[in-house]
Amino acid sequence: MMTEDMAIRAGKKVPDTHEEMAIVNCDHMDCDAAFSIVHHSGYGDMARAKRQVTHVKGILHDEHVRPEFKDHFKSYDLEDVD
């Protein structure tokens, strides 16, 4: 079950109960990962989504510095990011 706020890998279907608020691209060289910030329909907040974009960019960057890094996850729970 999807929580209210998520970052999901671009290309995955956004559930009918959610709306896309923003797109986040990984800034690491040679990484083409992109994620959609989605909020539950009717509860979308562009200011919150912008803060979540910054948070997700940090996650994506930090994952690349870990030696065991292979690929980004398919989704990230943003429920606690405000």
CSV table of N, CA and C in Angstrom, one decimal:
chain,number,residue,atom,x,y,z
A,1,MET,N,0.8,-1.2,0.0
A,1,MET,CA,0.0,0.0,0.0
A,1,MET,C,0.9,1.2,0.0
A,2,MET,N,0.5,2.2,-0.8
A,2,MET,CA,1.3,3.4,-0.9
A,2,MET,C,0.9,4.4,0.2
A,3,THR,N,1.9,5.0,0.8
A,3,THR,CA,1.6,6.0,1.8
A,3,THR,C,1.2,7.3,1.1
A,4,GLU,N,0.9,8.4,1.8
A,4,GLU,CA,0.5,9.6,1.2
A,4,GLU,C,1.5,10.3,0.3
A,5,ASP,N,2.7,10.5,0.8
A,5,ASP,CA,3.8,11.2,0.0
A,5,ASP,C,4.9,10.2,-0.3
A,6,MET,N,5.2,10.1,-1.6
A,6,MET,CA,6.2,9.1,-2.0
A,6,MET,C,7.0,9.8,-3.2
A,7,ALA,N,8.2,9.2,-3.4
A,7,ALA,CA,9.0,9.5,-4.6
A,7,ALA,C,9.0,8.1,-5.3
A,8,ILE,N,8.4,8.0,-6.4
A,8,ILE,CA,8.4,6.7,-7.2
A,8,ILE,C,9.2,6.9,-8.5
A,9,ARG,N,9.9,5.8,-8.8
A,9,ARG,CA,10.7,5.8,-10.0
A,9,ARG,C,9.9,6.2,-11.2
A,10,ALA,N,10.4,7.2,-12.0
A,10,ALA,CA,9.7,7.6,-13.2
A,10,ALA,C,9.4,6.4,-14.1
A,11,GLY,N,8.3,6.4,-14.7
A,11,GLY,CA,7.9,5.3,-15.5
A,11,GLY,C,6.9,4.4,-14.8
A,12,LYS,N,7.0,4.3,-13.5
A,12,LYS,CA,6.0,3.5,-12.8
A,12,LYS,C,4.6,4.3,-12.8
A,13,LYS,N,3.6,3.6,-12.9
A,13,LYS,CA,2.2,4.2,-12.9
A,13,LYS,C,1.9,4.9,-11.6
A,14,VAL,N,1.5,6.1,-11.7
A,14,VAL,CA,1.1,6.8,-10.5
A,14,VAL,C,-0.3,6.3,-10.1
A,15,PRO,N,-0.5,5.8,-8.9
A,15,PRO,CA,-1.8,5.3,-8.5
A,15,PRO,C,-2.9,6.4,-8.7
A,16,ASP,N,-4.1,5.9,-9.1
A,16,ASP,CA,-5.3,6.8,-9.3
A,16,ASP,C,-5.6,7.7,-8.1
A,17,THR,N,-5.2,7.3,-6.9
A,17,THR,CA,-5.4,8.0,-5.7
A,17,THR,C,-4.4,9.1,-5.5
A,18,HIS,N,-3.4,9.2,-6.3
A,18,HIS,CA,-2.3,10.2,-6.1
A,18,HIS,C,-2.2,11.1,-7.3
A,19,GLU,N,-1.5,12.2,-7.1
A,19,GLU,CA,-1.1,13.1,-8.2
A,19,GLU,C,0.3,13.4,-8.2
A,20,GLU,N,0.9,13.6,-9.3
A,20,GLU,CA,2.3,14.0,-9.4
A,20,GLU,C,2.5,15.4,-9.1
A,21,MET,N,3.5,15.7,-8.3
A,21,MET,CA,3.7,17.1,-7.9
A,21,MET,C,5.0,17.7,-8.4
A,22,ALA,N,6.0,16.8,-8.6
A,22,ALA,CA,7.3,17.3,-9.1
A,22,ALA,C,8.1,16.1,-9.6
A,23,ILE,N,9.2,16.4,-10.4
A,23,ILE,CA,10.1,15.4,-10.9
A,23,ILE,C,11.5,15.7,-10.3
A,24,VAL,N,12.2,14.6,-9.8
A,24,VAL,CA,13.5,14.7,-9.3
A,24,VAL,C,14.4,13.9,-10.2
A,25,ASN,N,15.5,14.5,-10.6
A,25,ASN,CA,16.5,13.8,-11.4
A,25,ASN,C,17.8,13.7,-10.6
A,26,CYS,N,18.4,12.5,-10.6
A,26,CYS,CA,19.6,12.3,-9.9
A,26,CYS,C,20.7,13.1,-10.7
A,27,ASP,N,21.5,13.9,-9.9
A,27,ASP,CA,22.5,14.8,-10.5
A,27,ASP,C,23.8,14.1,-10.7
A,28,HIS,N,24.0,12.8,-10.2
A,28,HIS,CA,25.2,12.2,-10.3
A,28,HIS,C,25.6,11.9,-11.8
A,29,MET,N,26.8,12.0,-12.1
A,29,MET,CA,27.2,11.8,-13.5
A,29,MET,C,26.8,10.4,-14.0
A,30,ASP,N,26.4,10.3,-15.2
A,30,ASP,CA,26.0,9.0,-15.8
A,30,ASP,C,24.8,8.3,-15.2
A,31,CYS,N,24.1,9.0,-14.3
A,31,CYS,CA,22.9,8.4,-13.7
A,31,CYS,C,21.7,9.0,-14.3
A,32,ASP,N,20.8,8.2,-14.8
A,32,ASP,CA,19.7,8.8,-15.5
A,32,ASP,C,18.4,8.6,-14.7
A,33,ALA,N,18.5,8.3,-13.4
A,33,ALA,CA,17.4,8.0,-12.6
A,33,ALA,C,16.5,9.3,-12.4
A,34,ALA,N,15.2,9.1,-12.5
A,34,ALA,CA,14.3,10.2,-12.3
A,34,ALA,C,13.1,9.6,-11.4
A,35,PHE,N,12.6,10.5,-10.5
A,35,PHE,CA,11.6,10.1,-9.6
A,35,PHE,C,10.4,11.1,-9.6
A,36,SER,N,9.2,10.7,-9.5
A,36,SER,CA,8.1,11.5,-9.4
A,36,SER,C,7.7,11.7,-7.9
A,37,ILE,N,7.6,12.9,-7.4
A,37,ILE,CA,7.1,13.2,-6.1
A,37,ILE,C,5.6,13.1,-6.2
A,38,VAL,N,4.9,12.2,-5.5
A,38,VAL,CA,3.5,12.1,-5.6
A,38,VAL,C,2.8,12.3,-4.2
A,39,HIS,N,1.7,13.0,-4.2
A,39,HIS,CA,0.9,13.2,-3.0
A,39,HIS,C,-0.5,12.7,-3.2
A,40,HIS,N,-1.2,12.3,-2.1
A,40,HIS,CA,-2.5,11.8,-2.2
A,40,HIS,C,-3.4,12.9,-2.8
A,41,SER,N,-4.2,12.6,-3.8
A,41,SER,CA,-5.1,13.6,-4.5
A,41,SER,C,-5.9,14.4,-3.4
A,42,GLY,N,-5.9,15.6,-3.6
A,42,GLY,CA,-6.7,16.5,-2.7
A,42,GLY,C,-5.8,17.0,-1.6
A,43,TYR,N,-4.6,16.5,-1.4
A,43,TYR,CA,-3.7,16.9,-0.3
A,43,TYR,C,-2.4,17.3,-0.8
A,44,GLY,N,-2.3,17.6,-2.1
A,44,GLY,CA,-1.1,18.0,-2.7
A,44,GLY,C,-0.7,19.4,-2.2
A,45,ASP,N,0.6,19.6,-2.0
A,45,ASP,CA,1.1,20.8,-1.5
A,45,ASP,C,2.5,21.1,-2.2
A,46,MET,N,2.5,22.1,-3.1
A,46,MET,CA,3.6,22.4,-3.9
A,46,MET,C,4.8,22.8,-3.0
A,47,ALA,N,4.6,23.6,-2.0
A,47,ALA,CA,5.7,24.0,-1.1
A,47,ALA,C,6.3,22.7,-0.4
A,48,ARG,N,5.5,21.8,0.0
A,48,ARG,CA,6.0,20.6,0.7
A,48,ARG,C,6.7,19.8,-0.4
A,49,ALA,N,6.2,19.7,-1.6
A,49,ALA,CA,6.8,18.9,-2.7
A,49,ALA,C,8.2,19.5,-3.0
A,50,LYS,N,8.4,20.8,-3.0
A,50,LYS,CA,9.7,21.4,-3.3
A,50,LYS,C,10.7,21.0,-2.2
A,51,ARG,N,10.3,21.0,-0.9
A,51,ARG,CA,11.2,20.6,0.2
A,51,ARG,C,11.5,19.1,0.0
A,52,GLN,N,10.6,18.3,-0.5
A,52,GLN,CA,10.8,16.9,-0.7
A,52,GLN,C,11.8,16.6,-1.8
A,53,VAL,N,11.7,17.5,-2.9
A,53,VAL,CA,12.7,17.4,-4.0
A,53,VAL,C,14.1,17.5,-3.4
A,54,THR,N,14.3,18.5,-2.6
A,54,THR,CA,15.6,18.7,-2.0
A,54,THR,C,16.1,17.5,-1.2
A,55,HIS,N,15.1,16.9,-0.4
A,55,HIS,CA,15.4,15.8,0.4
A,55,HIS,C,15.8,14.6,-0.5
A,56,VAL,N,15.0,14.3,-1.5
A,56,VAL,CA,15.3,13.2,-2.4
A,56,VAL,C,16.6,13.3,-3.1
A,57,LYS,N,16.9,14.6,-3.6
A,57,LYS,CA,18.2,14.8,-4.2
A,57,LYS,C,19.4,14.4,-3.3
A,58,GLY,N,19.2,14.7,-2.0
A,58,GLY,CA,20.2,14.3,-1.0
A,58,GLY,C,20.3,12.8,-0.8
A,59,ILE,N,19.2,12.1,-0.8
A,59,ILE,CA,19.2,10.7,-0.7
A,59,ILE,C,19.9,10.1,-1.9
A,60,LEU,N,19.6,10.5,-3.1
A,60,LEU,CA,20.1,10.0,-4.3
A,60,LEU,C,21.6,10.2,-4.4
A,61,HIS,N,22.1,11.4,-4.0
A,61,HIS,CA,23.5,11.7,-3.9
A,61,HIS,C,24.2,10.8,-2.9
A,62,ASP,N,23.7,10.7,-1.7
A,62,ASP,CA,24.3,9.9,-0.7
A,62,ASP,C,24.4,8.4,-1.1
A,63,GLU,N,23.4,7.9,-1.8
A,63,GLU,CA,23.5,6.5,-2.2
A,63,GLU,C,24.7,6.2,-3.1
A,64,HIS,N,25.0,7.2,-4.0
A,64,HIS,CA,26.1,7.0,-4.9
A,64,HIS,C,27.5,6.9,-4.2
A,65,VAL,N,27.6,7.5,-3.0
A,65,VAL,CA,28.9,7.4,-2.3
A,65,VAL,C,29.1,6.1,-1.5
A,66,ARG,N,28.1,5.3,-1.4
A,66,ARG,CA,28.2,4.1,-0.7
A,66,ARG,C,28.9,3.0,-1.6
A,67,PRO,N,29.9,2.3,-1.1
A,67,PRO,CA,30.6,1.4,-2.0
A,67,PRO,C,29.7,0.2,-2.5
A,68,GLU,N,28.7,-0.1,-1.8
A,68,GLU,CA,27.8,-1.2,-2.2
A,68,GLU,C,26.7,-0.8,-3.1
A,69,PHE,N,26.7,0.5,-3.5
A,69,PHE,CA,25.6,1.0,-4.4
A,69,PHE,C,25.6,0.3,-5.7
A,70,LYS,N,24.4,-0.1,-6.1
A,70,LYS,CA,24.2,-0.8,-7.4
A,70,LYS,C,23.1,0.0,-8.2
A,71,ASP,N,22.1,0.4,-7.5
A,71,ASP,CA,21.0,1.2,-8.2
A,71,ASP,C,20.1,1.8,-7.1
A,72,HIS,N,19.4,2.8,-7.5
A,72,HIS,CA,18.4,3.5,-6.5
A,72,HIS,C,17.2,2.5,-6.3
A,73,PHE,N,16.6,2.7,-5.2
A,73,PHE,CA,15.3,2.0,-4.9
A,73,PHE,C,14.2,2.4,-5.9
A,74,LYS,N,13.2,1.6,-6.0
A,74,LYS,CA,12.1,1.9,-6.9
A,74,LYS,C,11.2,3.0,-6.3
A,75,SER,N,11.2,3.2,-5.0
A,75,SER,CA,10.4,4.3,-4.3
A,75,SER,C,11.0,4.6,-3.0
A,76,TYR,N,10.6,5.8,-2.5
A,76,TYR,CA,11.1,6.3,-1.2
A,76,TYR,C,9.8,6.9,-0.5
A,77,ASP,N,9.7,6.5,0.8
A,77,ASP,CA,8.6,7.0,1.6
A,77,ASP,C,9.0,8.4,2.1
A,78,LEU,N,8.1,9.4,1.8
A,78,LEU,CA,8.4,10.8,2.2
A,78,LEU,C,7.4,11.3,3.3
A,79,GLU,N,6.7,10.3,3.9
A,79,GLU,CA,5.7,10.7,4.9
A,79,GLU,C,6.2,11.6,6.0
A,80,ASP,N,7.5,11.4,6.4
A,80,ASP,CA,8.0,12.2,7.5
A,80,ASP,C,8.8,13.4,7.1
A,81,VAL,N,8.8,13.7,5.8
A,81,VAL,CA,9.5,14.8,5.2
A,81,VAL,C,8.5,16.0,5.0
A,82,ASP,N,8.7,17.0,5.7
A,82,ASP,CA,7.8,18.2,5.6
A,82,ASP,C,8.5,19.4,5.4
